Tab-separated table of C-alpha atoms and ligand atoms in Angstrom:
chain	number	residue	atom	x	y	z
A	388	UNK	CA	-23.780	-41.712	-71.870
A	389	UNK	CA	-24.666	-39.943	-69.033
A	390	UNK	CA	-28.127	-38.773	-68.799
A	391	UNK	CA	-27.615	-34.997	-67.405
A	392	UNK	CA	-30.227	-35.511	-66.260
A	393	UNK	CA	-29.610	-32.851	-63.072
A	394	UNK	CA	-27.413	-30.071	-64.503
A	395	UNK	CA	-27.875	-27.054	-62.305
A	396	UNK	CA	-26.196	-23.368	-62.585
A	397	UNK	CA	-26.442	-20.200	-61.629
A	398	UNK	CA	-26.271	-17.246	-64.330
A	399	UNK	CA	-24.987	-14.211	-63.499
A	400	UNK	CA	-23.878	-10.254	-65.766
A	401	UNK	CA	-20.413	-8.580	-64.778
A	402	UNK	CA	-21.350	-5.300	-66.395
A	403	UNK	CA	-23.622	-6.177	-68.310
A	404	UNK	CA	-21.946	-9.344	-69.319
A	405	UNK	CA	-23.702	-12.876	-69.085
A	406	UNK	CA	-21.958	-15.952	-67.133
A	407	UNK	CA	-24.067	-19.566	-66.371
A	408	UNK	CA	-21.478	-21.291	-63.867
A	409	UNK	CA	-22.144	-24.986	-63.882
A	410	UNK	CA	-22.209	-25.826	-60.507
A	411	UNK	CA	-23.000	-29.510	-60.835
A	412	UNK	CA	-24.077	-32.381	-63.120
A	413	UNK	CA	-21.591	-31.478	-66.240
A	414	UNK	CA	-19.311	-34.278	-67.175
A	415	UNK	CA	-17.078	-36.106	-65.379
A	416	UNK	CA	-13.646	-34.584	-66.879
A	417	UNK	CA	-11.581	-36.396	-64.576
A	418	UNK	CA	-8.971	-35.874	-61.730
A	419	UNK	CA	-5.842	-34.464	-63.459
A	420	UNK	CA	-3.965	-31.064	-64.402
A	421	UNK	CA	-6.708	-28.332	-65.963
A	422	UNK	CA	-5.604	-28.778	-69.489
A	423	UNK	CA	-5.789	-32.595	-69.612
A	424	UNK	CA	-9.143	-31.822	-68.182
A	425	UNK	CA	-10.432	-28.987	-70.932
A	426	UNK	CA	-8.457	-31.006	-73.673
A	427	UNK	CA	-11.138	-34.120	-72.364
A	428	UNK	CA	-13.892	-31.446	-72.496
A	429	UNK	CA	-13.098	-30.051	-76.522
A	430	UNK	CA	-13.177	-34.049	-77.091
A	431	UNK	CA	-15.514	-35.908	-75.472
A	432	UNK	CA	-18.112	-33.312	-74.119
A	433	UNK	CA	-18.695	-30.653	-76.757
A	434	UNK	CA	-22.158	-31.217	-77.286
A	435	UNK	CA	-22.436	-30.606	-73.708
A	436	UNK	CA	-20.529	-26.654	-74.196
A	437	UNK	CA	-23.368	-26.423	-77.276
A	438	UNK	CA	-26.004	-26.958	-74.994
A	439	UNK	CA	-25.069	-24.919	-72.169
A	440	UNK	CA	-25.024	-21.929	-73.615
A	441	UNK	CA	-26.160	-22.115	-77.189
A	442	UNK	CA	-29.456	-21.411	-78.062
A	443	UNK	CA	-32.341	-22.405	-77.091
A	444	UNK	CA	-31.149	-21.975	-73.680
A	445	UNK	CA	-28.970	-19.707	-74.100
A	446	UNK	CA	-27.302	-17.310	-77.159
A	447	UNK	CA	-24.422	-16.304	-78.275
A	448	UNK	CA	-23.742	-13.904	-75.934
A	449	UNK	CA	-23.391	-16.181	-72.552
A	450	UNK	CA	-20.112	-17.200	-71.334
A	451	UNK	CA	-20.481	-20.399	-69.344
A	452	UNK	CA	-17.599	-21.974	-66.356
A	453	UNK	CA	-17.558	-25.379	-64.828
A	454	UNK	CA	-16.968	-25.558	-62.304
A	455	UNK	CA	-13.993	-27.634	-60.418
A	456	UNK	CA	-12.231	-29.753	-58.156
A	457	UNK	CA	-8.907	-26.995	-57.764
A	458	UNK	CA	-5.467	-29.595	-59.104
A	459	UNK	CA	-3.818	-26.987	-57.094
A	460	UNK	CA	-4.415	-27.439	-53.225
A	461	UNK	CA	-3.645	-23.731	-53.013
A	462	UNK	CA	-6.789	-22.594	-54.952
A	463	UNK	CA	-10.238	-22.500	-53.794
A	464	UNK	CA	-11.877	-24.124	-57.387
A	465	UNK	CA	-11.101	-24.576	-60.858
A	466	UNK	CA	-13.426	-23.627	-63.810
A	467	UNK	CA	-13.093	-23.582	-67.303
A	468	UNK	CA	-14.876	-21.269	-69.428
A	469	UNK	CA	-16.268	-21.851	-73.408
A	470	UNK	CA	-19.122	-19.775	-75.365
A	471	UNK	CA	-20.770	-19.677	-78.262
A	472	UNK	CA	-17.344	-21.258	-80.625
A	473	UNK	CA	-15.333	-22.857	-77.846
A	474	UNK	CA	-13.541	-22.437	-74.912
A	475	UNK	CA	-11.295	-19.655	-73.602
A	476	UNK	CA	-7.750	-19.441	-71.132
A	477	UNK	CA	-8.861	-16.582	-68.591
A	478	UNK	CA	-12.152	-14.684	-68.509
A	479	UNK	CA	-12.073	-11.258	-66.754
A	480	UNK	CA	-15.964	-10.906	-66.732
A	481	UNK	CA	-16.460	-14.379	-65.861
A	482	UNK	CA	-13.932	-14.944	-62.602
A	483	UNK	CA	-15.822	-11.963	-61.840
A	484	UNK	CA	-19.134	-13.192	-62.303
A	485	UNK	CA	-17.556	-16.524	-60.634
A	486	UNK	CA	-16.738	-15.419	-57.606
A	487	UNK	CA	-19.292	-13.798	-56.862
A	488	UNK	CA	-21.360	-17.002	-58.006
A	489	UNK	CA	-19.138	-18.822	-55.109
A	490	UNK	CA	-20.637	-16.828	-52.670
A	491	UNK	CA	-23.811	-16.763	-53.691
A	492	UNK	CA	-23.732	-20.346	-52.930
A	493	UNK	CA	-22.230	-19.711	-49.372
A	494	UNK	CA	-18.785	-21.226	-50.503
A	495	UNK	CA	-16.753	-18.513	-49.828
A	496	UNK	CA	-16.286	-15.188	-47.897
A	497	UNK	CA	-15.138	-11.871	-48.148
A	498	UNK	CA	-11.362	-11.685	-48.582
A	499	UNK	CA	-8.091	-13.869	-50.756
A	500	UNK	CA	-9.169	-16.342	-53.610
A	501	UNK	CA	-7.286	-18.544	-54.926
A	502	UNK	CA	-9.063	-19.461	-58.892
A	503	UNK	CA	-7.063	-21.780	-61.607
A	504	UNK	CA	-8.313	-21.059	-65.174
A	505	UNK	CA	-6.153	-23.254	-68.049
A	506	UNK	CA	-4.150	-20.113	-69.173
A	507	UNK	CA	-3.448	-19.760	-65.247
A	508	UNK	CA	-3.911	-19.474	-60.934
A	509	UNK	CA	-5.586	-15.878	-60.855
A	510	UNK	CA	-5.934	-14.686	-57.147
A	511	UNK	CA	-9.469	-13.255	-56.661
A	512	UNK	CA	-10.334	-10.538	-53.924
A	513	UNK	CA	-14.704	-10.301	-52.601
A	514	UNK	CA	-14.858	-6.902	-51.225
A	515	UNK	CA	-17.161	-6.266	-48.651
A	516	UNK	CA	-18.541	-3.708	-50.884
A	517	UNK	CA	-19.121	-6.708	-52.976
A	518	UNK	CA	-16.485	-5.760	-55.825
A	519	UNK	CA	-14.385	-8.254	-56.674
A	520	UNK	CA	-10.912	-8.062	-57.635
A	521	UNK	CA	-8.689	-10.045	-59.901
A	522	UNK	CA	-5.157	-10.448	-59.957
A	523	UNK	CA	-4.873	-12.072	-64.122
A	524	UNK	CA	-2.380	-13.846	-64.980
A	525	UNK	CA	0.538	-11.959	-66.557
A	526	UNK	CA	-0.164	-9.559	-69.738
A	527	UNK	CA	2.493	-8.513	-72.527
A	528	UNK	CA	2.198	-6.780	-76.063
A	529	UNK	CA	3.875	-9.853	-78.429
A	530	UNK	CA	3.757	-7.275	-81.334
A	531	UNK	CA	3.783	-3.173	-82.134
A	532	UNK	CA	2.157	-1.221	-84.437
A	533	UNK	CA	1.456	-3.690	-86.864
A	534	UNK	CA	-0.035	-3.628	-90.182
A	535	UNK	CA	-2.913	-5.602	-91.498
A	536	UNK	CA	-4.795	-4.341	-95.280
A	537	UNK	CA	-8.378	-4.804	-93.703
A	538	UNK	CA	-10.955	-4.874	-97.315
A	539	UNK	CA	-13.357	-2.229	-96.832
A	540	UNK	CA	-11.502	-0.697	-94.452
A	541	UNK	CA	-7.948	0.268	-95.896
A	542	UNK	CA	-5.110	-0.876	-93.555
A	543	UNK	CA	-5.275	-0.849	-89.623
A	544	UNK	CA	-2.440	-0.679	-87.737
A	545	UNK	CA	-2.408	-1.564	-84.213
A	546	UNK	CA	-0.527	-3.658	-81.033
A	547	UNK	CA	-1.222	-7.878	-80.870
A	548	UNK	CA	-1.320	-8.099	-77.086
A	549	UNK	CA	-1.483	-10.821	-74.351
A	550	UNK	CA	-4.144	-11.091	-71.035
A	551	UNK	CA	-4.867	-14.229	-70.489
A	552	UNK	CA	-6.282	-14.476	-74.187
A	553	UNK	CA	-5.426	-12.761	-77.389
A	554	UNK	CA	-5.798	-9.420	-78.898
A	555	UNK	CA	-5.636	-6.898	-81.748
A	556	UNK	CA	-5.795	-3.857	-80.442
A	557	UNK	CA	-6.582	-0.653	-82.146
A	558	UNK	CA	-7.717	2.917	-83.403
A	559	UNK	CA	-10.103	3.290	-85.761
A	560	UNK	CA	-10.854	7.329	-86.555
A	561	UNK	CA	-13.964	7.973	-87.526
A	562	UNK	CA	-15.543	4.705	-86.242
A	563	UNK	CA	-17.540	5.897	-83.218
A	564	UNK	CA	-17.588	3.478	-80.519
A	565	UNK	CA	-21.774	4.059	-79.545
A	566	UNK	CA	-24.529	1.269	-78.441
A	567	UNK	CA	-26.345	2.492	-81.826
A	568	UNK	CA	-23.162	1.161	-84.100
A	569	UNK	CA	-22.317	-1.983	-82.925
A	570	UNK	CA	-23.143	-4.099	-86.250
A	571	UNK	CA	-20.521	-1.281	-87.786
A	572	UNK	CA	-18.210	-2.275	-85.160
A	573	UNK	CA	-18.981	-5.900	-85.220
A	574	UNK	CA	-18.546	-5.957	-89.153
A	575	UNK	CA	-15.155	-4.464	-88.608
A	576	UNK	CA	-13.820	-6.388	-86.297
A	577	UNK	CA	-15.089	-9.042	-87.779
A	578	UNK	CA	-12.788	-7.533	-91.312
A	579	UNK	CA	-9.817	-7.364	-88.870
A	580	UNK	CA	-9.996	-10.811	-88.088
A	581	UNK	CA	-10.096	-12.187	-91.081
A	582	UNK	CA	-7.275	-9.404	-92.285
A	583	UNK	CA	-5.105	-11.059	-89.178
A	584	UNK	CA	-5.726	-14.653	-90.196
A	585	UNK	CA	-5.164	-13.897	-93.841
A	586	UNK	CA	-2.003	-11.358	-93.466
A	587	UNK	CA	-0.389	-14.994	-90.544
A	588	UNK	CA	-0.755	-12.354	-87.861
A	589	UNK	CA	-0.454	-15.054	-84.833
A	590	UNK	CA	-0.598	-14.994	-81.344
A	591	UNK	CA	2.991	-16.873	-79.123
A	592	UNK	CA	3.125	-20.632	-80.428
A	593	UNK	CA	0.875	-19.480	-83.339
A	594	UNK	CA	-2.035	-18.783	-81.775
A	595	UNK	CA	-4.925	-17.086	-83.382
A	596	UNK	CA	-5.514	-13.836	-82.166
A	597	UNK	CA	-9.522	-14.248	-81.397
A	598	UNK	CA	-10.625	-11.592	-80.085
A	599	UNK	CA	-10.263	-7.492	-82.016
A	600	UNK	CA	-10.344	-4.573	-79.392
A	601	UNK	CA	-11.146	-0.787	-80.432
A	602	UNK	CA	-10.512	1.670	-78.414
A	603	UNK	CA	-11.982	5.609	-78.107
A	604	UNK	CA	-12.515	8.354	-76.210
A	605	UNK	CA	-14.250	7.733	-73.425
A	606	UNK	CA	-17.926	9.244	-72.860
A	607	UNK	CA	-17.919	9.246	-69.083
A	608	UNK	CA	-16.127	12.110	-67.901
A	609	UNK	CA	-13.826	9.970	-64.902
A	610	UNK	CA	-12.769	7.271	-67.532
A	611	UNK	CA	-9.380	6.869	-69.524
A	612	UNK	CA	-10.662	4.874	-72.483
A	613	UNK	CA	-13.888	3.090	-74.182
A	614	UNK	CA	-13.813	0.108	-76.317
A	615	UNK	CA	-15.640	-2.526	-77.835
A	616	UNK	CA	-14.446	-5.758	-77.968
A	617	UNK	CA	-15.771	-8.720	-80.843
A	618	UNK	CA	-15.178	-12.231	-79.085
A	619	UNK	CA	-14.254	-15.249	-80.390
A	620	UNK	CA	-18.385	-16.749	-82.019
A	621	UNK	CA	-18.568	-12.924	-83.274
A	622	UNK	CA	-20.669	-11.413	-80.306
A	623	UNK	CA	-19.670	-8.629	-78.709
A	624	UNK	CA	-18.575	-8.076	-75.071
A	625	UNK	CA	-21.373	-6.383	-73.399
A	626	UNK	CA	-18.419	-5.696	-70.614
A	627	UNK	CA	-15.173	-3.732	-70.611
A	628	UNK	CA	-13.198	-6.744	-70.830
A	629	UNK	CA	-11.563	-8.421	-68.035
A	630	UNK	CA	-9.122	-10.475	-70.676
A	631	UNK	CA	-9.055	-7.070	-72.849
A	632	UNK	CA	-8.137	-4.485	-70.270
A	633	UNK	CA	-5.254	-6.565	-69.364
A	634	UNK	CA	-3.945	-6.947	-72.695
A	635	UNK	CA	-4.725	-2.702	-73.216
A	636	UNK	CA	-2.622	-1.960	-69.529
A	637	UNK	CA	0.458	-4.540	-70.683
A	638	UNK	CA	0.460	-2.204	-73.942
A	639	UNK	CA	-0.153	1.465	-72.378
A	640	UNK	CA	2.945	0.102	-70.266
A	641	UNK	CA	4.872	-0.919	-72.454
A	642	UNK	CA	5.332	2.432	-74.182
A	643	UNK	CA	5.369	4.081	-70.579
A	644	UNK	CA	1.980	5.259	-70.488
A	645	UNK	CA	0.759	3.655	-67.289
A	646	UNK	CA	3.426	3.843	-63.726
A	647	UNK	CA	2.011	0.539	-61.237
A	648	UNK	CA	0.221	1.624	-59.211
A	649	UNK	CA	-2.082	3.635	-61.235
A	650	UNK	CA	-5.509	3.548	-62.448
A	651	UNK	CA	-6.804	2.532	-65.662
A	652	UNK	CA	-10.307	3.068	-65.585
A	653	UNK	CA	-11.539	1.600	-68.699
A	654	UNK	CA	-15.355	2.102	-69.917
A	655	UNK	CA	-17.474	-0.948	-72.349
A	656	UNK	CA	-19.845	-0.645	-74.931
A	657	UNK	CA	-23.271	-0.111	-72.570
A	658	UNK	CA	-20.592	1.858	-70.124
A	659	UNK	CA	-19.971	0.321	-67.516
A	660	UNK	CA	-17.172	0.208	-65.859
A	661	UNK	CA	-13.490	-1.580	-64.798
A	662	UNK	CA	-10.491	-0.160	-62.255
A	663	UNK	CA	-7.316	-1.644	-63.643
A	664	UNK	CA	-4.181	-1.461	-62.688
A	665	UNK	CA	-0.641	-3.198	-63.025
A	666	UNK	CA	1.747	-4.511	-60.880
A	667	UNK	CA	5.780	-5.921	-61.954
A	668	UNK	CA	6.336	-8.773	-60.550
A	669	UNK	CA	10.021	-10.665	-61.589
A	670	UNK	CA	9.681	-8.929	-65.093
A	671	UNK	CA	5.838	-9.617	-65.294
A	672	UNK	CA	3.062	-6.821	-65.911
A	673	UNK	CA	0.554	-7.916	-63.887
A	674	UNK	CA	-2.764	-6.870	-63.772
A	675	UNK	CA	-5.661	-6.119	-62.049
A	676	UNK	CA	-8.897	-5.755	-62.382
A	677	UNK	CA	-11.841	-4.570	-60.499
A	678	UNK	CA	-15.485	-4.747	-61.135
A	679	UNK	CA	-19.119	-5.644	-60.209
A	680	UNK	CA	-20.965	-8.291	-61.026
A	681	UNK	CA	-24.575	-9.595	-59.642
A	682	UNK	CA	-26.547	-12.942	-60.107
A	683	UNK	CA	-29.805	-13.445	-61.932
A	684	UNK	CA	-31.204	-16.405	-62.015
A	685	UNK	CA	-30.487	-19.618	-60.403
A	686	UNK	CA	-31.457	-23.299	-62.470
A	687	UNK	CA	-31.828	-26.755	-63.165
A	688	UNK	CA	-31.203	-27.421	-67.104
A	689	UNK	CA	-33.163	-30.026	-69.092
A	690	UNK	CA	-31.665	-31.872	-72.158
A	691	UNK	CA	-34.527	-34.611	-72.886
A	692	UNK	CA	-33.858	-37.444	-75.516
A	693	UNK	CA	-36.573	-36.631	-77.499
A	694	UNK	CA	-35.237	-32.455	-78.340
A	695	UNK	CA	-34.349	-31.782	-81.611
A	696	UNK	CA	-32.409	-28.820	-80.180
A	697	UNK	CA	-31.315	-30.459	-76.682
A	698	UNK	CA	-27.376	-29.890	-77.528
A	699	UNK	CA	-27.953	-26.426	-78.525
A	700	UNK	CA	-28.348	-24.353	-82.358
A	701	UNK	CA	-25.192	-24.412	-83.071
B	1279	PYC	O1	-13.982	-10.068	-69.826
B	1279	PYC	O2	-12.103	-11.459	-70.983
B	1279	PYC	C1	-13.441	-10.558	-70.071
B	1279	PYC	C2	-13.669	-11.171	-71.523
B	1279	PYC	C3	-13.600	-12.268	-72.637
B	1279	PYC	C4	-14.689	-12.549	-73.036
B	1279	PYC	C5	-15.700	-11.831	-72.753
B	1279	PYC	N1	-15.627	-11.068	-72.106
């Protein structure tokens, strides 16, 4: 087994949600298609995922990203996102953080940069203002007004949509989307996730719906809505969630409530914002989200052989 003695990471946060990019010293995943490299990561090096993001080096909130050579030569880089329990097909806040990280490393400047993710290629723009726009993979609503019996909450009705990850999106009247209420919000979202699985409600190809997005009125006067997003692994997204905002906009578009090019300002639980919009290409809804990330640290991670928590507490 490789020693993993020189793992270098750059940490950032996007609208409050952390991203840790492994820039060197990670596992050799080969040079095949990204789906093959993801399979290799999952099957042979899952311990490395846990060691990088879980306690004691990280926490359940941290989203990890391993920076890789692209398979598609038109891309600047490839990336695989991961968290405390597994892997993410795409990550909006993580891509904004990755672009700022590549800029911090001196690899890119303002302009357009294509990034390969397991969910597909996304086109990013680093603006002179340092804001980053991510033109995401196509988003769509799979089911509208799905009702699920949720123990403790009754029948909950919402939409199932893809925004690079699978989401169940709903509004629970009377449930306050306040930061002070995150325990109750997490409990409710977890119960919904359990109810979806128990009732066999899944995404395309039987995929698990592993993100739950609760909506309500925005606190900020200029925002269109506020959300709370529970991620797989049960941490809540501190940002307004890029893939969740994409899924939301796909639903709004499907209902005729969002026209192409119109800005949808999504407020997150920390009262930070992503500005979104959609365009339509070849009949597909392409969401874009714009947000800001800040680099917070550079580090070398150590995985000492005698450390009982060398590969994380999981
Ligand atoms: O921004 O897409 C996102 C995201 C997914 C999970 C955490 N953040």
